[in-house]
JSON list of C-alpha atoms in Angstrom, two decimals:
[
{"chain": "A", "resi": 166, "resn": "ARG", "atom": "CA", "xyz": [122.88, -126.52, 146.38]},
{"chain": "A", "resi": 167, "resn": "GLY", "atom": "CA", "xyz": [124.67, -124.26, 143.74]},
{"chain": "A", "resi": 168, "resn": "LEU", "atom": "CA", "xyz": [123.35, -123.58, 140.11]},
{"chain": "A", "resi": 169, "resn": "HIS", "atom": "CA", "xyz": [125.99, -126.53, 138.94]},
{"chain": "A", "resi": 170, "resn": "GLU", "atom": "CA", "xyz": [124.73, -129.42, 140.48]},
{"chain": "A", "resi": 171, "resn": "TYR", "atom": "CA", "xyz": [121.75, -129.66, 139.05]},
{"chain": "A", "resi": 172, "resn": "SER", "atom": "CA", "xyz": [121.56, -131.64, 135.82]},
{"chain": "A", "resi": 173, "resn": "VAL", "atom": "CA", "xyz": [118.47, -132.13, 133.35]},
{"chain": "A", "resi": 174, "resn": "GLU", "atom": "CA", "xyz": [117.83, -135.07, 131.24]},
{"chain": "A", "resi": 175, "resn": "PHE", "atom": "CA", "xyz": [115.63, -135.35, 128.34]},
{"chain": "A", "resi": 176, "resn": "GLU", "atom": "CA", "xyz": [113.98, -138.62, 127.37]},
{"chain": "A", "resi": 177, "resn": "ILE", "atom": "CA", "xyz": [113.54, -139.15, 124.03]},
{"chain": "A", "resi": 178, "resn": "PRO", "atom": "CA", "xyz": [110.66, -141.07, 122.56]},
{"chain": "A", "resi": 179, "resn": "LEU", "atom": "CA", "xyz": [111.15, -144.59, 121.10]},
{"chain": "A", "resi": 180, "resn": "GLU", "atom": "CA", "xyz": [109.52, -143.71, 117.73]},
{"chain": "A", "resi": 181, "resn": "MET", "atom": "CA", "xyz": [111.91, -140.12, 117.52]},
{"chain": "A", "resi": 182, "resn": "GLU", "atom": "CA", "xyz": [114.52, -142.33, 118.00]},
{"chain": "A", "resi": 183, "resn": "ARG", "atom": "CA", "xyz": [113.83, -145.68, 115.47]},
{"chain": "A", "resi": 184, "resn": "LEU", "atom": "CA", "xyz": [112.86, -142.21, 113.15]},
{"chain": "A", "resi": 185, "resn": "CYS", "atom": "CA", "xyz": [116.43, -140.98, 113.38]},
{"chain": "A", "resi": 186, "resn": "VAL", "atom": "CA", "xyz": [118.20, -144.62, 113.19]},
{"chain": "A", "resi": 187, "resn": "ALA", "atom": "CA", "xyz": [116.70, -145.02, 109.97]},
{"chain": "A", "resi": 188, "resn": "MET", "atom": "CA", "xyz": [117.20, -141.61, 108.34]},
{"chain": "A", "resi": 189, "resn": "THR", "atom": "CA", "xyz": [120.78, -142.06, 109.37]},
{"chain": "A", "resi": 190, "resn": "SER", "atom": "CA", "xyz": [121.02, -145.31, 107.25]},
{"chain": "A", "resi": 191, "resn": "GLY", "atom": "CA", "xyz": [118.83, -144.51, 104.43]},
{"chain": "A", "resi": 192, "resn": "LEU", "atom": "CA", "xyz": [121.53, -141.38, 104.09]},
{"chain": "A", "resi": 193, "resn": "LEU", "atom": "CA", "xyz": [123.97, -143.86, 104.17]},
{"chain": "A", "resi": 194, "resn": "VAL", "atom": "CA", "xyz": [123.03, -146.18, 101.93]},
{"chain": "A", "resi": 195, "resn": "ALA", "atom": "CA", "xyz": [122.22, -143.40, 99.22]},
{"chain": "A", "resi": 196, "resn": "LEU", "atom": "CA", "xyz": [125.81, -142.07, 99.76]},
{"chain": "A", "resi": 197, "resn": "LEU", "atom": "CA", "xyz": [127.06, -145.70, 99.18]},
{"chain": "A", "resi": 198, "resn": "LEU", "atom": "CA", "xyz": [125.24, -146.17, 96.51]},
{"chain": "A", "resi": 199, "resn": "ALA", "atom": "CA", "xyz": [126.10, -142.75, 94.76]},
{"chain": "A", "resi": 200, "resn": "VAL", "atom": "CA", "xyz": [130.18, -143.59, 95.70]},
{"chain": "A", "resi": 201, "resn": "ALA", "atom": "CA", "xyz": [130.58, -146.82, 94.47]},
{"chain": "A", "resi": 202, "resn": "ALA", "atom": "CA", "xyz": [128.23, -147.25, 91.54]},
{"chain": "A", "resi": 203, "resn": "PRO", "atom": "CA", "xyz": [130.11, -147.54, 88.16]},
{"chain": "A", "resi": 204, "resn": "ASN", "atom": "CA", "xyz": [129.65, -144.71, 85.92]},
{"chain": "A", "resi": 205, "resn": "PRO", "atom": "CA", "xyz": [126.72, -145.47, 83.40]},
{"chain": "A", "resi": 206, "resn": "ALA", "atom": "CA", "xyz": [126.97, -145.30, 79.76]},
{"chain": "A", "resi": 207, "resn": "VAL", "atom": "CA", "xyz": [125.74, -141.83, 78.42]},
{"chain": "A", "resi": 208, "resn": "ALA", "atom": "CA", "xyz": [123.22, -142.41, 75.91]},
{"chain": "A", "resi": 209, "resn": "ILE", "atom": "CA", "xyz": [123.31, -139.73, 73.12]},
{"chain": "A", "resi": 210, "resn": "ASP", "atom": "CA", "xyz": [120.02, -139.25, 72.48]},
{"chain": "A", "resi": 211, "resn": "CYS", "atom": "CA", "xyz": [119.66, -139.08, 68.15]},
{"chain": "A", "resi": 212, "resn": "GLY", "atom": "CA", "xyz": [116.93, -136.28, 68.40]},
{"chain": "A", "resi": 213, "resn": "ASN", "atom": "CA", "xyz": [114.76, -134.93, 65.28]},
{"chain": "A", "resi": 214, "resn": "ASN", "atom": "CA", "xyz": [117.79, -133.72, 63.07]},
{"chain": "A", "resi": 215, "resn": "LYS", "atom": "CA", "xyz": [118.56, -135.46, 59.93]},
{"chain": "A", "resi": 216, "resn": "SER", "atom": "CA", "xyz": [122.84, -135.19, 61.29]},
{"chain": "A", "resi": 217, "resn": "HIS", "atom": "CA", "xyz": [123.31, -137.29, 64.68]},
{"chain": "A", "resi": 218, "resn": "ASN", "atom": "CA", "xyz": [126.36, -135.50, 65.29]},
{"chain": "A", "resi": 219, "resn": "VAL", "atom": "CA", "xyz": [127.66, -134.99, 69.12]},
{"chain": "A", "resi": 220, "resn": "PHE", "atom": "CA", "xyz": [129.62, -132.80, 70.83]},
{"chain": "A", "resi": 221, "resn": "MET", "atom": "CA", "xyz": [131.11, -132.53, 74.41]},
{"chain": "A", "resi": 222, "resn": "GLY", "atom": "CA", "xyz": [133.31, -130.23, 76.56]},
{"chain": "A", "resi": 223, "resn": "GLN", "atom": "CA", "xyz": [134.84, -127.21, 74.96]},
{"chain": "A", "resi": 224, "resn": "ARG", "atom": "CA", "xyz": [138.08, -126.62, 72.91]},
{"chain": "A", "resi": 225, "resn": "ILE", "atom": "CA", "xyz": [140.57, -124.85, 74.85]},
{"chain": "A", "resi": 226, "resn": "TRP", "atom": "CA", "xyz": [143.40, -122.43, 73.41]},
{"chain": "A", "resi": 227, "resn": "GLY", "atom": "CA", "xyz": [146.52, -125.01, 72.90]},
{"chain": "A", "resi": 228, "resn": "ASP", "atom": "CA", "xyz": [144.56, -127.99, 72.77]},
{"chain": "A", "resi": 229, "resn": "GLN", "atom": "CA", "xyz": [145.76, -130.21, 70.10]},
{"chain": "A", "resi": 230, "resn": "LEU", "atom": "CA", "xyz": [144.27, -133.38, 68.26]},
{"chain": "A", "resi": 231, "resn": "VAL", "atom": "CA", "xyz": [144.91, -136.23, 70.64]},
{"chain": "A", "resi": 232, "resn": "PHE", "atom": "CA", "xyz": [142.58, -139.29, 69.17]},
{"chain": "A", "resi": 233, "resn": "MET", "atom": "CA", "xyz": [140.63, -139.53, 65.47]},
{"chain": "A", "resi": 234, "resn": "ASP", "atom": "CA", "xyz": [138.84, -142.34, 64.50]},
{"chain": "A", "resi": 235, "resn": "HIS", "atom": "CA", "xyz": [136.46, -142.71, 61.23]},
{"chain": "A", "resi": 236, "resn": "PRO", "atom": "CA", "xyz": [134.39, -145.90, 61.68]},
{"chain": "A", "resi": 237, "resn": "GLN", "atom": "CA", "xyz": [132.42, -147.04, 58.67]},
{"chain": "A", "resi": 238, "resn": "LYS", "atom": "CA", "xyz": [130.10, -150.23, 57.98]},
{"chain": "A", "resi": 239, "resn": "GLY", "atom": "CA", "xyz": [127.72, -151.19, 55.26]},
{"chain": "A", "resi": 240, "resn": "GLY", "atom": "CA", "xyz": [124.04, -151.47, 56.06]},
{"chain": "A", "resi": 241, "resn": "HIS", "atom": "CA", "xyz": [122.23, -155.01, 55.93]},
{"chain": "A", "resi": 242, "resn": "TRP", "atom": "CA", "xyz": [118.63, -155.63, 55.14]},
{"chain": "A", "resi": 243, "resn": "MET", "atom": "CA", "xyz": [116.26, -155.10, 58.13]},
{"chain": "A", "resi": 244, "resn": "ARG", "atom": "CA", "xyz": [119.46, -155.21, 60.74]},
{"chain": "A", "resi": 245, "resn": "LYS", "atom": "CA", "xyz": [121.08, -152.94, 62.51]},
{"chain": "A", "resi": 246, "resn": "VAL", "atom": "CA", "xyz": [125.34, -152.51, 62.47]},
{"chain": "A", "resi": 247, "resn": "SER", "atom": "CA", "xyz": [127.12, -151.39, 65.38]},
{"chain": "A", "resi": 248, "resn": "ALA", "atom": "CA", "xyz": [130.88, -150.76, 65.96]},
{"chain": "A", "resi": 249, "resn": "ASP", "atom": "CA", "xyz": [133.22, -149.35, 69.23]},
{"chain": "A", "resi": 250, "resn": "SER", "atom": "CA", "xyz": [135.45, -146.62, 68.99]},
{"chain": "A", "resi": 251, "resn": "ASN", "atom": "CA", "xyz": [137.87, -146.46, 71.70]},
{"chain": "A", "resi": 252, "resn": "SER", "atom": "CA", "xyz": [141.12, -144.18, 72.04]},
{"chain": "A", "resi": 253, "resn": "GLY", "atom": "CA", "xyz": [143.18, -146.28, 74.40]},
{"chain": "A", "resi": 254, "resn": "GLN", "atom": "CA", "xyz": [145.02, -144.34, 77.45]},
{"chain": "A", "resi": 255, "resn": "LEU", "atom": "CA", "xyz": [146.03, -141.07, 75.84]},
{"chain": "A", "resi": 256, "resn": "SER", "atom": "CA", "xyz": [149.14, -139.03, 77.05]},
{"chain": "A", "resi": 257, "resn": "LYS", "atom": "CA", "xyz": [147.07, -136.08, 77.04]},
{"chain": "A", "resi": 258, "resn": "VAL", "atom": "CA", "xyz": [143.15, -135.33, 78.97]},
{"chain": "A", "resi": 259, "resn": "ILE", "atom": "CA", "xyz": [140.65, -134.27, 76.54]},
{"chain": "A", "resi": 260, "resn": "ASN", "atom": "CA", "xyz": [138.73, -131.12, 77.17]},
{"chain": "A", "resi": 261, "resn": "TYR", "atom": "CA", "xyz": [136.40, -131.54, 73.51]},
{"chain": "A", "resi": 262, "resn": "ILE", "atom": "CA", "xyz": [135.02, -134.28, 71.42]},
{"chain": "A", "resi": 263, "resn": "GLU", "atom": "CA", "xyz": [133.01, -134.49, 68.78]},
{"chain": "A", "resi": 264, "resn": "VAL", "atom": "CA", "xyz": [131.26, -137.36, 66.75]},
{"chain": "A", "resi": 265, "resn": "ILE", "atom": "CA", "xyz": [130.07, -136.20, 62.96]},
{"chain": "A", "resi": 266, "resn": "ASP", "atom": "CA", "xyz": [127.64, -138.67, 61.65]},
{"chain": "A", "resi": 267, "resn": "GLY", "atom": "CA", "xyz": [128.37, -138.68, 57.94]},
{"chain": "A", "resi": 268, "resn": "TYR", "atom": "CA", "xyz": [124.85, -139.70, 57.02]},
{"chain": "A", "resi": 269, "resn": "THR", "atom": "CA", "xyz": [122.90, -135.91, 56.57]},
{"chain": "A", "resi": 270, "resn": "ASP", "atom": "CA", "xyz": [119.88, -137.39, 55.53]},
{"chain": "A", "resi": 271, "resn": "GLY", "atom": "CA", "xyz": [118.41, -138.52, 59.09]},
{"chain": "A", "resi": 272, "resn": "ASN", "atom": "CA", "xyz": [119.30, -141.89, 58.02]},
{"chain": "A", "resi": 273, "resn": "GLY", "atom": "CA", "xyz": [122.64, -142.03, 60.36]},
{"chain": "A", "resi": 274, "resn": "GLY", "atom": "CA", "xyz": [123.20, -143.62, 63.70]},
{"chain": "A", "resi": 275, "resn": "CYS", "atom": "CA", "xyz": [123.59, -143.39, 67.42]},
{"chain": "A", "resi": 276, "resn": "ALA", "atom": "CA", "xyz": [126.57, -142.65, 69.43]},
{"chain": "A", "resi": 277, "resn": "TYR", "atom": "CA", "xyz": [126.83, -143.81, 73.26]},
{"chain": "A", "resi": 278, "resn": "LEU", "atom": "CA", "xyz": [129.73, -143.11, 75.42]},
{"chain": "A", "resi": 279, "resn": "THR", "atom": "CA", "xyz": [130.75, -146.16, 76.92]},
{"chain": "A", "resi": 280, "resn": "SER", "atom": "CA", "xyz": [133.72, -144.89, 79.04]},
{"chain": "A", "resi": 281, "resn": "GLY", "atom": "CA", "xyz": [136.00, -142.01, 79.70]},
{"chain": "A", "resi": 282, "resn": "GLY", "atom": "CA", "xyz": [135.27, -139.05, 78.03]},
{"chain": "A", "resi": 283, "resn": "VAL", "atom": "CA", "xyz": [135.96, -135.07, 78.62]},
{"chain": "A", "resi": 284, "resn": "GLY", "atom": "CA", "xyz": [138.09, -134.58, 81.55]},
{"chain": "A", "resi": 285, "resn": "ASN", "atom": "CA", "xyz": [139.54, -138.13, 81.15]},
{"chain": "A", "resi": 286, "resn": "ASN", "atom": "CA", "xyz": [142.44, -139.46, 78.98]},
{"chain": "A", "resi": 287, "resn": "ASN", "atom": "CA", "xyz": [140.37, -141.98, 77.03]},
{"chain": "A", "resi": 288, "resn": "VAL", "atom": "CA", "xyz": [137.33, -142.36, 75.39]},
{"chain": "A", "resi": 289, "resn": "ALA", "atom": "CA", "xyz": [135.06, -145.04, 73.87]},
{"chain": "A", "resi": 290, "resn": "PHE", "atom": "CA", "xyz": [132.12, -145.07, 71.90]},
{"chain": "A", "resi": 291, "resn": "HIS", "atom": "CA", "xyz": [129.77, -147.70, 70.71]},
{"chain": "A", "resi": 292, "resn": "LEU", "atom": "CA", "xyz": [127.59, -146.79, 67.43]},
{"chain": "A", "resi": 293, "resn": "LYS", "atom": "CA", "xyz": [124.56, -148.33, 66.17]},
{"chain": "A", "resi": 294, "resn": "SER", "atom": "CA", "xyz": [122.68, -147.70, 63.17]},
{"chain": "A", "resi": 295, "resn": "GLN", "atom": "CA", "xyz": [119.35, -146.97, 61.88]},
{"chain": "A", "resi": 296, "resn": "ARG", "atom": "CA", "xyz": [117.64, -150.79, 61.01]},
{"chain": "A", "resi": 297, "resn": "GLY", "atom": "CA", "xyz": [118.76, -151.09, 57.43]},
{"chain": "A", "resi": 298, "resn": "GLU", "atom": "CA", "xyz": [121.44, -148.53, 57.56]},
{"chain": "A", "resi": 299, "resn": "GLY", "atom": "CA", "xyz": [125.20, -148.20, 57.96]},
{"chain": "A", "resi": 300, "resn": "LEU", "atom": "CA", "xyz": [127.19, -145.89, 59.66]},
{"chain": "A", "resi": 301, "resn": "ASP", "atom": "CA", "xyz": [129.51, -143.63, 59.01]},
{"chain": "A", "resi": 302, "resn": "PHE", "atom": "CA", "xyz": [131.32, -141.54, 61.76]},
{"chain": "A", "resi": 303, "resn": "THR", "atom": "CA", "xyz": [133.85, -139.22, 62.28]},
{"chain": "A", "resi": 304, "resn": "ILE", "atom": "CA", "xyz": [135.17, -138.98, 65.90]},
{"chain": "A", "resi": 305, "resn": "ARG", "atom": "CA", "xyz": [138.18, -136.45, 66.99]},
{"chain": "A", "resi": 306, "resn": "ALA", "atom": "CA", "xyz": [139.22, -135.80, 70.61]},
{"chain": "A", "resi": 307, "resn": "TYR", "atom": "CA", "xyz": [141.28, -132.55, 71.59]},
{"chain": "A", "resi": 308, "resn": "GLY", "atom": "CA", "xyz": [143.38, -132.10, 74.56]},
{"chain": "A", "resi": 309, "resn": "LYS", "atom": "CA", "xyz": [146.48, -131.05, 76.61]}
]
């Protein structure tokens, strides 16, 4: 018989086959979850500084102001107040966002990015005050 007439067969143990199937299934599920999961809101931690300012992205030469909002609300005793700010669809892509807290004494609120942002043509924030305090934010988005 010639060299090419022989064939070698390997038998994979059943446990090893099950392990390979389980690992492949797990990787497939993880990939599907990563792709199909909705974008979560980015919670911007207020931190320990007195102004709860937020800066995202980087201004690029030629950027223009594409969105500005100045949400303000008075405080209510022992309650938190909130406001939403939404740019809607913009004609330009956002490169840089700044959210400036008007309360510089540590009594300001928190900004939560709820949709869009840098690299998108929209941005939306949910703003929340500290208990008993108001809101005073200036939101600016720059892009081209």
